Amino acid sequence: MNPKAFGPIPPEFRDLSALPWVNEATPVYVYDFAIVASRIARLRAALPAGVAVHYAIKANPLPALLAAVAPLVDGLDVASAGEMGKALDVMAAGAISFAGPGKRDAEIELAIRAGVTLNVESEGEGQRALAIGEQLGMRPRLAVRVNPDFELRGSGMKMGGRASPFGVEAAQVAGLVKRLIIGGAEWRGLHIFAGSQSLDTLAVIETQAATVALAARIAEEARRAPPLVNLGGGFGIPYFPGDMPLDIEAIGAALGEELHKLDTNYAIELGRWLVGEAGVYLARVIDRKVSQGETFLIVDGGLNHHLAATGNFGTVVRRNYPVAVAHRMQEPAEETVTIVGPLCTPLDRLADRVALPKAEVGDVIAIFASGAYGASASPAAFLGHPPARELLIGRDHA
Ligand SMILES: *Cc1c(COP(=O)(O)O)cnc(C)c1O
């Protein structure tokens, strides 16, 4: 049986056996903050001066990680009252924005009381925010999220250029901005997010240019410059065989050529690109078995902890995440194995027919590129196994 390829192992993790945390009790996610800090530094060096960097916390909302990231970024973007609470623990309200459709009145009230910016997703939500602000006797801080009339090419999740629950149609934004200002809001600007997980450098460059142009058009229609334009992000990371990283320096340089088209403050908001490669999921081999010539390694966690690695979160075709036998990374591949979790469902497949050194019961399997959309994006309650622990390391070295 021919093995199937798996994705590229990030260079920082080419030899796990030397790292003490590899002996932690499993199942566990380990996040190396030194890698997050180095991504943020590289991004800042690549971006034009003055472009603010926001962290979209739904990628990884672990409180210890948020506390470590907050001092290194200019803002946090949240998408629920629960996330807003975590963000307010580590960041001033004026640097937090709250997006997402279906904000309940209680969430809007909490945001207005705290001084968090609401990224308004519809006319109706804008009117509710004005009414709640009036009841409270407080001036709501409102930005308008735009449903762009284009989408990010090569993006795993498309968020623009089509009918969408997110944002206000581009042609209707200027009118809404005027109504919000007349209604008493402090207008905080525009939020334009066109897609996620793109590895196409040219597509990201084109999308950022189109985003600046759209913001300029809306500013002209509204006859007001937005205080801030949040350009979105959508930068992808390599997960699968053949994936190549984005050229962040080229993206930053190209963005520098566009910003003069609208004189304002800019931000980009990233989740996955900042934290995704910093995380490793570790699970231990409980059993080995052979069925009809195929060898299975059964490990102590699976889709209940790491839905994305099983191909059931945001991917159309199941492909293999980067994977290794943690203590045997320097040994040659000896056998082809399928790695499954302990859940009683055939969906629970962490790696499909990969060639690895021989792993015995008790050995640790590592799944890389696991720092974003891992633990918090998995159905932990499904089948009643214990949750994975989450461990932040590398704070002292950042
Ligand atoms: C999810 C989300 C992000 C983060 O996307 P990544 O692909 O993780 O960078 C940013 N902005 C908005 C509005 C989002 O919904």
Tab-separated table of C-alpha atoms and ligand atoms in Angstrom:
chain	number	residue	atom	x	y	z
A	1	MET	CA	0.000	0.000	0.000
A	2	ASN	CA	1.442	3.363	-0.983
A	3	PRO	CA	1.622	5.853	1.854
A	4	LYS	CA	-0.041	9.253	1.527
A	5	ALA	CA	2.014	12.393	2.038
A	6	PHE	CA	1.583	14.714	4.993
A	7	GLY	CA	2.089	18.448	5.383
A	8	PRO	CA	5.355	20.261	6.164
A	9	ILE	CA	6.630	20.175	9.764
A	10	PRO	CA	7.463	23.733	10.905
A	11	PRO	CA	11.263	24.110	11.200
A	12	GLU	CA	11.026	25.045	14.899
A	13	PHE	CA	9.827	21.498	15.669
A	14	ARG	CA	12.167	19.366	13.569
A	15	ASP	CA	13.451	17.565	16.698
A	16	LEU	CA	10.937	17.190	19.481
A	17	SER	CA	12.863	14.571	21.446
A	18	ALA	CA	15.129	17.284	22.879
A	19	LEU	CA	12.216	19.327	24.269
A	20	PRO	CA	11.094	18.648	27.863
A	21	TRP	CA	7.387	19.279	27.259
A	22	VAL	CA	7.187	16.345	24.894
A	23	ASN	CA	7.039	14.174	28.036
A	24	GLU	CA	3.946	15.943	29.393
A	25	ALA	CA	0.898	13.832	30.158
A	26	THR	CA	-1.272	13.442	27.070
A	27	PRO	CA	-3.569	14.434	25.477
A	28	VAL	CA	-2.261	17.980	25.443
A	29	TYR	CA	-1.889	21.010	23.218
A	30	VAL	CA	1.420	22.847	23.604
A	31	TYR	CA	1.746	26.426	22.304
A	32	ASP	CA	5.194	27.978	22.013
A	33	PHE	CA	4.812	31.702	22.650
A	34	ALA	CA	8.318	32.424	21.355
A	35	ILE	CA	7.076	31.414	17.883
A	36	VAL	CA	4.014	33.678	18.169
A	37	ALA	CA	6.241	36.584	19.209
A	38	SER	CA	8.565	35.978	16.268
A	39	ARG	CA	5.585	35.935	13.837
A	40	ILE	CA	4.343	39.253	15.229
A	41	ALA	CA	7.830	40.790	14.926
A	42	ARG	CA	8.183	39.574	11.336
A	43	LEU	CA	4.743	40.922	10.429
A	44	ARG	CA	5.500	44.324	11.930
A	45	ALA	CA	8.772	44.523	10.030
A	46	ALA	CA	6.986	43.659	6.778
A	47	LEU	CA	3.988	45.974	7.136
A	48	PRO	CA	4.060	49.667	6.205
A	49	ALA	CA	4.705	51.930	9.203
A	50	GLY	CA	1.566	52.750	11.162
A	51	VAL	CA	-0.549	49.753	10.142
A	52	ALA	CA	-1.958	48.369	13.382
A	53	VAL	CA	-1.876	44.635	14.071
A	54	HIS	CA	-4.950	43.054	15.663
A	55	TYR	CA	-5.301	39.503	16.918
A	56	ALA	CA	-8.612	37.762	16.078
A	57	ILE	CA	-8.943	35.719	19.230
A	58	LYS	CA	-11.279	33.023	17.946
A	59	ALA	CA	-8.208	31.340	16.418
A	60	ASN	CA	-6.990	30.565	19.943
A	61	PRO	CA	-8.643	32.175	22.984
A	62	LEU	CA	-6.573	30.471	25.706
A	63	PRO	CA	-6.397	33.125	28.471
A	64	ALA	CA	-2.670	32.618	29.130
A	65	LEU	CA	-1.955	33.071	25.421
A	66	LEU	CA	-4.128	36.208	25.249
A	67	ALA	CA	-2.283	37.701	28.215
A	68	ALA	CA	1.035	37.065	26.503
A	69	VAL	CA	-0.077	38.309	23.057
A	70	ALA	CA	-1.913	41.444	24.211
A	71	PRO	CA	1.179	43.589	24.924
A	72	LEU	CA	2.574	42.780	21.460
A	73	VAL	CA	-0.470	43.779	19.378
A	74	ASP	CA	-2.523	46.955	18.940
A	75	GLY	CA	-5.977	45.453	19.280
A	76	LEU	CA	-8.054	42.343	19.839
A	77	ASP	CA	-11.009	41.335	17.653
A	78	VAL	CA	-13.747	39.288	19.285
A	79	ALA	CA	-16.961	37.685	18.074
A	80	SER	CA	-19.067	37.014	21.190
A	81	ALA	CA	-19.642	38.426	24.654
A	82	GLY	CA	-17.662	35.466	26.008
A	83	GLU	CA	-14.641	36.389	23.916
A	84	MET	CA	-15.126	40.068	24.800
A	85	GLY	CA	-14.891	39.197	28.497
A	86	LYS	CA	-11.582	37.416	27.933
A	87	ALA	CA	-10.266	40.312	25.840
A	88	LEU	CA	-11.239	42.907	28.461
A	89	ASP	CA	-9.158	41.007	31.016
A	90	VAL	CA	-5.996	41.807	29.062
A	91	MET	CA	-6.657	44.841	26.810
A	92	ALA	CA	-8.188	48.318	27.099
A	93	ALA	CA	-11.742	48.512	25.753
A	94	GLY	CA	-10.807	51.155	23.177
A	95	ALA	CA	-8.587	48.612	21.404
A	96	ILE	CA	-11.225	45.866	21.228
A	97	SER	CA	-13.739	45.428	18.420
A	98	PHE	CA	-16.674	43.050	18.412
A	99	ALA	CA	-17.836	41.561	15.083
A	100	GLY	CA	-20.216	38.743	14.256
A	101	PRO	CA	-23.826	38.421	13.117
A	102	GLY	CA	-26.673	37.974	15.573
A	103	LYS	CA	-25.411	40.063	18.460
A	104	ARG	CA	-28.027	39.911	21.187
A	105	ASP	CA	-29.248	43.085	22.939
A	106	ALA	CA	-27.469	42.013	26.127
A	107	GLU	CA	-24.179	41.644	24.218
A	108	ILE	CA	-24.614	45.050	22.578
A	109	GLU	CA	-25.325	46.591	25.973
A	110	LEU	CA	-22.212	45.022	27.514
A	111	ALA	CA	-20.057	46.320	24.655
A	112	ILE	CA	-21.465	49.863	24.862
A	113	ARG	CA	-21.073	49.980	28.652
A	114	ALA	CA	-17.473	48.767	28.351
A	115	GLY	CA	-16.570	51.134	25.488
A	116	VAL	CA	-15.830	48.322	23.025
A	117	THR	CA	-16.342	49.088	19.326
A	118	LEU	CA	-19.209	47.170	17.734
A	119	ASN	CA	-18.662	46.195	14.113
A	120	VAL	CA	-22.243	46.548	12.925
A	121	GLU	CA	-23.301	43.692	10.662
A	122	SER	CA	-26.708	44.979	9.462
A	123	GLU	CA	-29.005	48.000	9.356
A	124	GLY	CA	-31.167	46.417	12.056
A	125	GLU	CA	-28.209	45.821	14.366
A	126	GLY	CA	-27.094	49.424	13.885
A	127	GLN	CA	-30.535	50.708	14.866
A	128	ARG	CA	-30.623	48.433	17.924
A	129	ALA	CA	-27.194	49.688	19.014
A	130	LEU	CA	-28.380	53.309	18.721
A	131	ALA	CA	-31.512	52.564	20.729
A	132	ILE	CA	-29.597	50.741	23.468
A	133	GLY	CA	-27.039	53.557	23.606
A	134	GLU	CA	-29.856	56.074	24.048
A	135	GLN	CA	-31.435	54.044	26.861
A	136	LEU	CA	-28.074	53.865	28.599
A	137	GLY	CA	-27.348	57.529	27.973
A	138	MET	CA	-24.060	56.449	26.377
A	139	ARG	CA	-22.614	57.124	22.952
A	140	PRO	CA	-22.028	53.779	21.203
A	141	ARG	CA	-18.775	53.263	19.343
A	142	LEU	CA	-19.798	51.798	16.005
A	143	ALA	CA	-17.862	50.662	12.952
A	144	VAL	CA	-19.605	49.219	9.909
A	145	ARG	CA	-18.644	45.823	8.591
A	146	VAL	CA	-18.782	45.778	4.801
A	147	ASN	CA	-19.788	42.765	2.709
A	148	PRO	CA	-17.199	43.405	-0.006
A	149	ASP	CA	-18.174	43.033	-3.652
A	150	PHE	CA	-15.154	40.759	-4.231
A	151	GLU	CA	-13.671	37.732	-2.494
A	152	LEU	CA	-10.210	36.557	-1.497
A	153	ARG	CA	-9.095	34.119	-4.211
A	154	GLY	CA	-7.681	30.823	-3.046
A	155	SER	CA	-9.333	31.322	0.302
A	156	GLY	CA	-10.488	28.295	2.294
A	157	MET	CA	-13.498	30.192	3.613
A	158	LYS	CA	-14.915	32.851	1.355
A	159	MET	CA	-16.563	35.753	3.081
A	160	GLY	CA	-17.256	38.251	0.282
A	161	GLY	CA	-18.503	38.712	-3.255
A	162	ARG	CA	-21.762	36.908	-2.563
A	163	ALA	CA	-24.891	36.780	-0.428
A	164	SER	CA	-23.671	36.733	3.152
A	165	PRO	CA	-24.820	36.915	6.766
A	166	PHE	CA	-21.726	39.082	7.414
A	167	GLY	CA	-21.602	42.813	6.903
A	168	VAL	CA	-23.651	45.388	5.033
A	169	GLU	CA	-23.776	45.464	1.224
A	170	ALA	CA	-21.033	47.777	-0.023
A	171	ALA	CA	-23.543	50.025	-1.821
A	172	GLN	CA	-25.528	50.582	1.398
A	173	VAL	CA	-22.661	51.323	3.784
A	174	ALA	CA	-22.373	55.083	3.206
A	175	GLY	CA	-26.082	55.582	3.918
A	176	LEU	CA	-25.861	53.558	7.129
A	177	VAL	CA	-22.766	55.458	8.268
A	178	LYS	CA	-24.659	58.744	7.914
A	179	ARG	CA	-27.658	57.396	9.832
A	180	LEU	CA	-25.454	56.079	12.642
A	181	ILE	CA	-23.680	59.420	13.022
A	182	ILE	CA	-26.944	61.383	12.958
A	183	GLY	CA	-28.316	58.886	15.487
A	184	GLY	CA	-25.564	59.792	17.951
A	185	ALA	CA	-22.883	57.136	17.410
A	186	GLU	CA	-19.157	57.717	17.522
A	187	TRP	CA	-18.214	56.383	14.084
A	188	ARG	CA	-15.111	54.239	14.368
A	189	GLY	CA	-14.651	53.271	10.730
A	190	LEU	CA	-14.948	50.330	8.360
A	191	HIS	CA	-14.255	46.615	8.708
A	192	ILE	CA	-13.727	44.654	5.499
A	193	PHE	CA	-12.874	40.938	5.745
A	194	ALA	CA	-12.817	39.046	2.449
A	195	GLY	CA	-11.744	35.505	3.381
A	196	SER	CA	-9.537	33.164	5.364
A	197	GLN	CA	-6.657	30.655	4.930
A	198	SER	CA	-5.269	31.952	1.614
A	199	LEU	CA	-1.774	30.800	0.617
A	200	ASP	CA	-1.862	32.761	-2.646
A	201	THR	CA	0.427	35.788	-2.175
A	202	LEU	CA	-0.822	37.575	-5.299
A	203	ALA	CA	-4.443	37.018	-4.306
A	204	VAL	CA	-3.805	38.574	-0.885
A	205	ILE	CA	-2.076	41.546	-2.544
A	206	GLU	CA	-4.967	42.048	-4.990
A	207	THR	CA	-7.541	41.731	-2.223
A	208	GLN	CA	-5.797	44.304	-0.037
A	209	ALA	CA	-5.658	46.746	-2.978
A	210	ALA	CA	-9.354	46.167	-3.691
A	211	THR	CA	-10.133	46.633	0.014
A	212	VAL	CA	-8.371	50.018	0.183
A	213	ALA	CA	-10.142	51.092	-3.030
A	214	LEU	CA	-13.520	50.035	-1.640
A	215	ALA	CA	-12.894	51.922	1.613
A	216	ALA	CA	-11.950	55.031	-0.414
A	217	ARG	CA	-15.139	54.744	-2.483
A	218	ILE	CA	-17.308	54.432	0.633
A	219	ALA	CA	-15.522	57.368	2.283
A	220	GLU	CA	-16.299	59.497	-0.760
A	221	GLU	CA	-19.952	58.441	-0.806
A	222	ALA	CA	-20.263	59.126	2.916
A	223	ARG	CA	-18.291	62.417	2.536
A	224	ARG	CA	-16.280	61.465	5.607
A	225	ALA	CA	-12.949	59.757	6.116
A	226	PRO	CA	-13.320	56.697	8.353
A	227	PRO	CA	-11.224	56.991	11.537
A	228	LEU	CA	-9.954	53.427	10.989
A	229	VAL	CA	-10.067	50.919	8.143
A	230	ASN	CA	-9.683	47.314	9.263
A	231	LEU	CA	-8.452	45.534	6.139
A	232	GLY	CA	-9.158	42.012	7.405
A	233	GLY	CA	-6.440	39.446	6.853
A	234	GLY	CA	-7.015	35.887	5.853
A	235	PHE	CA	-3.320	34.950	5.737
A	236	GLY	CA	-3.006	31.175	5.551
A	237	ILE	CA	-0.370	28.764	6.867
A	238	PRO	CA	0.905	25.516	5.298
A	239	TYR	CA	-1.045	22.455	6.432
A	240	PHE	CA	-0.885	19.978	3.578
A	241	PRO	CA	1.612	18.418	1.178
A	242	GLY	CA	2.862	21.009	-1.300
A	243	ASP	CA	1.564	24.020	0.665
A	244	MET	CA	4.002	26.943	0.470
A	245	PRO	CA	4.036	29.795	3.007
A	246	LEU	CA	2.861	33.293	2.056
A	247	ASP	CA	5.443	35.917	1.142
A	248	ILE	CA	4.642	38.347	3.953
A	249	GLU	CA	7.369	40.793	2.931
A	250	ALA	CA	5.913	41.078	-0.606
A	251	ILE	CA	2.427	41.559	0.850
A	252	GLY	CA	3.649	44.329	3.159
A	253	ALA	CA	5.545	46.090	0.381
A	254	ALA	CA	2.548	45.984	-1.979
A	255	LEU	CA	0.225	47.297	0.733
A	256	GLY	CA	2.591	50.241	1.185
A	257	GLU	CA	1.861	51.270	-2.425
A	258	GLU	CA	-1.905	51.394	-1.804
A	259	LEU	CA	-2.414	53.206	1.475
A	260	HIS	CA	-2.014	56.718	0.047
A	261	LYS	CA	-5.324	56.235	-1.808
A	262	LEU	CA	-7.211	56.958	1.417
A	263	ASP	CA	-5.746	59.059	4.202
A	264	THR	CA	-6.725	57.233	7.388
A	265	ASN	CA	-5.512	54.763	9.997
A	266	TYR	CA	-5.279	51.127	8.992
A	267	ALA	CA	-5.309	47.802	10.804
A	268	ILE	CA	-5.077	44.193	9.775
A	269	GLU	CA	-6.570	41.398	11.861
A	270	LEU	CA	-5.048	37.958	11.876
A	271	GLY	CA	-5.715	34.814	13.838
A	272	ARG	CA	-4.324	31.712	12.232
A	273	TRP	CA	-1.120	33.213	10.810
A	274	LEU	CA	-0.031	34.498	14.233
A	275	VAL	CA	-0.652	31.350	16.280
A	276	GLY	CA	-1.280	28.375	14.005
A	277	GLU	CA	2.271	27.185	13.520
A	278	ALA	CA	3.117	27.698	17.206
A	279	GLY	CA	0.932	24.807	18.383
A	280	VAL	CA	1.516	21.051	18.608
A	281	TYR	CA	-1.088	18.493	19.635
A	282	LEU	CA	0.320	15.453	21.472
A	283	ALA	CA	-1.547	12.172	21.884
A	284	ARG	CA	-0.251	8.809	23.129
A	285	VAL	CA	-0.537	5.441	21.427
A	286	ILE	CA	-2.986	3.248	23.383
A	287	ASP	CA	-3.140	0.325	20.993
A	288	ARG	CA	-1.721	-1.014	17.730
A	289	LYS	CA	-3.723	-3.325	15.568
A	290	VAL	CA	-3.698	-4.723	12.075
A	291	SER	CA	-6.930	-5.043	10.153
A	292	GLN	CA	-6.915	-6.588	6.675
A	293	GLY	CA	-3.308	-5.618	6.174
A	294	GLU	CA	-3.688	-2.022	7.383
A	295	THR	CA	-1.935	-0.994	10.621
A	296	PHE	CA	-3.859	1.295	12.966
A	297	LEU	CA	-2.395	3.310	15.805
A	298	ILE	CA	-5.099	4.255	18.273
A	299	VAL	CA	-4.245	7.324	20.343
A	300	ASP	CA	-5.778	8.939	23.425
A	301	GLY	CA	-7.456	11.864	21.658
A	302	GLY	CA	-8.922	12.579	18.259
A	303	LEU	CA	-11.606	14.689	16.677
A	304	ASN	CA	-12.993	15.554	20.105
A	305	HIS	CA	-9.818	17.642	20.579
A	306	HIS	CA	-8.694	18.340	17.036
A	307	LEU	CA	-11.558	18.358	14.582
A	308	ALA	CA	-9.544	20.196	11.919
A	309	ALA	CA	-6.789	17.551	11.742
A	310	THR	CA	-9.428	14.917	11.003
A	311	GLY	CA	-10.575	16.920	7.977
A	312	ASN	CA	-13.979	17.770	9.395
A	313	PHE	CA	-13.575	21.540	9.883
A	314	GLY	CA	-13.461	23.785	6.836
A	315	THR	CA	-11.895	21.400	4.327
A	316	VAL	CA	-13.540	19.721	1.365
A	317	VAL	CA	-11.037	16.916	0.803
A	318	ARG	CA	-9.415	15.111	3.752
A	319	ARG	CA	-5.607	15.505	3.678
A	320	ASN	CA	-2.938	14.801	6.262
A	321	TYR	CA	-1.706	17.443	8.681
A	322	PRO	CA	2.047	17.345	9.441
A	323	VAL	CA	2.612	14.445	11.840
A	324	ALA	CA	5.491	12.625	13.587
A	325	VAL	CA	6.347	10.061	16.242
A	326	ALA	CA	7.658	12.565	18.772
A	327	HIS	CA	10.684	10.653	20.090
A	328	ARG	CA	11.683	9.145	16.760
A	329	MET	CA	11.810	12.135	14.413
A	330	GLN	CA	15.384	11.393	13.380
A	331	GLU	CA	14.617	7.769	12.470
A	332	PRO	CA	13.654	6.671	8.959
A	333	ALA	CA	10.073	5.709	8.104
A	334	GLU	CA	9.519	1.976	8.618
A	335	GLU	CA	5.819	1.377	8.240
A	336	THR	CA	2.616	2.836	6.882
A	337	VAL	CA	0.015	3.519	9.574
A	338	THR	CA	-3.376	5.098	9.977
A	339	ILE	CA	-3.689	7.091	13.199
A	340	VAL	CA	-7.127	7.252	14.766
A	341	GLY	CA	-8.537	8.657	17.989
A	342	PRO	CA	-10.559	6.692	20.572
A	343	LEU	CA	-13.966	7.867	19.369
A	344	CYS	CA	-16.488	5.348	18.143
A	345	THR	CA	-16.920	6.994	14.716
A	346	PRO	CA	-15.063	6.454	11.443
A	347	LEU	CA	-14.662	10.259	11.168
A	348	ASP	CA	-12.015	10.099	13.909
A	349	ARG	CA	-8.935	9.771	11.709
A	350	LEU	CA	-5.953	11.996	12.557
A	351	ALA	CA	-3.618	10.672	9.830
A	352	ASP	CA	-4.432	8.443	6.888
A	353	ARG	CA	-1.799	5.892	5.705
A	354	VAL	CA	1.308	7.881	6.596
A	355	ALA	CA	4.846	6.493	6.496
A	356	LEU	CA	6.471	6.841	9.956
A	357	PRO	CA	9.104	5.201	12.181
A	358	LYS	CA	7.583	2.352	14.141
A	359	ALA	CA	5.539	3.633	17.112
A	360	GLU	CA	4.903	1.338	20.064
A	361	VAL	CA	2.169	1.537	22.654
A	362	GLY	CA	3.097	4.440	24.961
A	363	ASP	CA	4.841	6.463	22.255
A	364	VAL	CA	3.680	10.019	21.588
A	365	ILE	CA	2.267	11.166	18.252
A	366	ALA	CA	2.637	14.879	17.416
A	367	ILE	CA	0.306	16.752	15.079
A	368	PHE	CA	1.813	20.094	14.021
A	369	ALA	CA	0.247	23.358	12.775
A	370	SER	CA	-2.244	22.944	15.617
A	371	GLY	CA	-2.155	26.362	17.301
A	372	ALA	CA	-5.274	27.782	15.627
A	373	TYR	CA	-8.830	26.413	15.469
A	374	GLY	CA	-7.820	23.397	17.551
A	375	ALA	CA	-9.170	22.841	21.054
A	376	SER	CA	-11.754	25.639	20.943
A	377	ALA	CA	-13.054	24.546	17.515
A	378	SER	CA	-13.578	20.885	18.438
A	379	PRO	CA	-16.562	19.037	19.936
A	380	ALA	CA	-14.932	18.214	23.287
A	381	ALA	CA	-18.141	16.814	24.795
A	382	PHE	CA	-18.724	14.307	21.977
A	383	LEU	CA	-18.441	10.776	23.412
A	384	GLY	CA	-17.468	11.924	26.863
A	385	HIS	CA	-13.694	11.548	26.822
A	386	PRO	CA	-11.605	13.935	28.953
A	387	PRO	CA	-10.622	17.253	27.338
A	388	ALA	CA	-7.087	17.976	26.149
A	389	ARG	CA	-5.004	20.142	28.455
A	390	GLU	CA	-3.535	23.318	26.971
A	391	LEU	CA	-0.056	24.455	27.903
A	392	LEU	CA	1.665	27.743	27.049
A	393	ILE	CA	5.467	27.581	26.948
A	394	GLY	CA	8.181	29.958	25.740
A	395	ARG	CA	6.986	33.093	27.516
A	396	ASP	CA	10.412	33.677	29.005
A	397	HIS	CA	12.188	33.469	25.667
A	398	ALA	CA	9.935	35.785	23.707
B	1	LIG	C1	-12.158	34.472	11.891
B	1	LIG	C2	-11.932	35.884	11.602
B	1	LIG	C3	-10.630	36.381	11.535
B	1	LIG	C4	-9.418	35.529	11.692
B	1	LIG	O1	-9.198	34.763	10.559
B	1	LIG	P1	-7.828	33.951	10.397
B	1	LIG	O2	-8.036	33.196	9.144
B	1	LIG	O3	-7.702	33.076	11.595
B	1	LIG	O4	-6.731	34.929	10.319
B	1	LIG	C5	-10.467	37.719	11.297
B	1	LIG	N1	-11.525	38.536	11.150
B	1	LIG	C6	-12.802	38.098	11.202
B	1	LIG	C7	-13.907	39.047	11.023
B	1	LIG	C8	-13.046	36.756	11.421
B	1	LIG	O5	-14.311	36.331	11.472
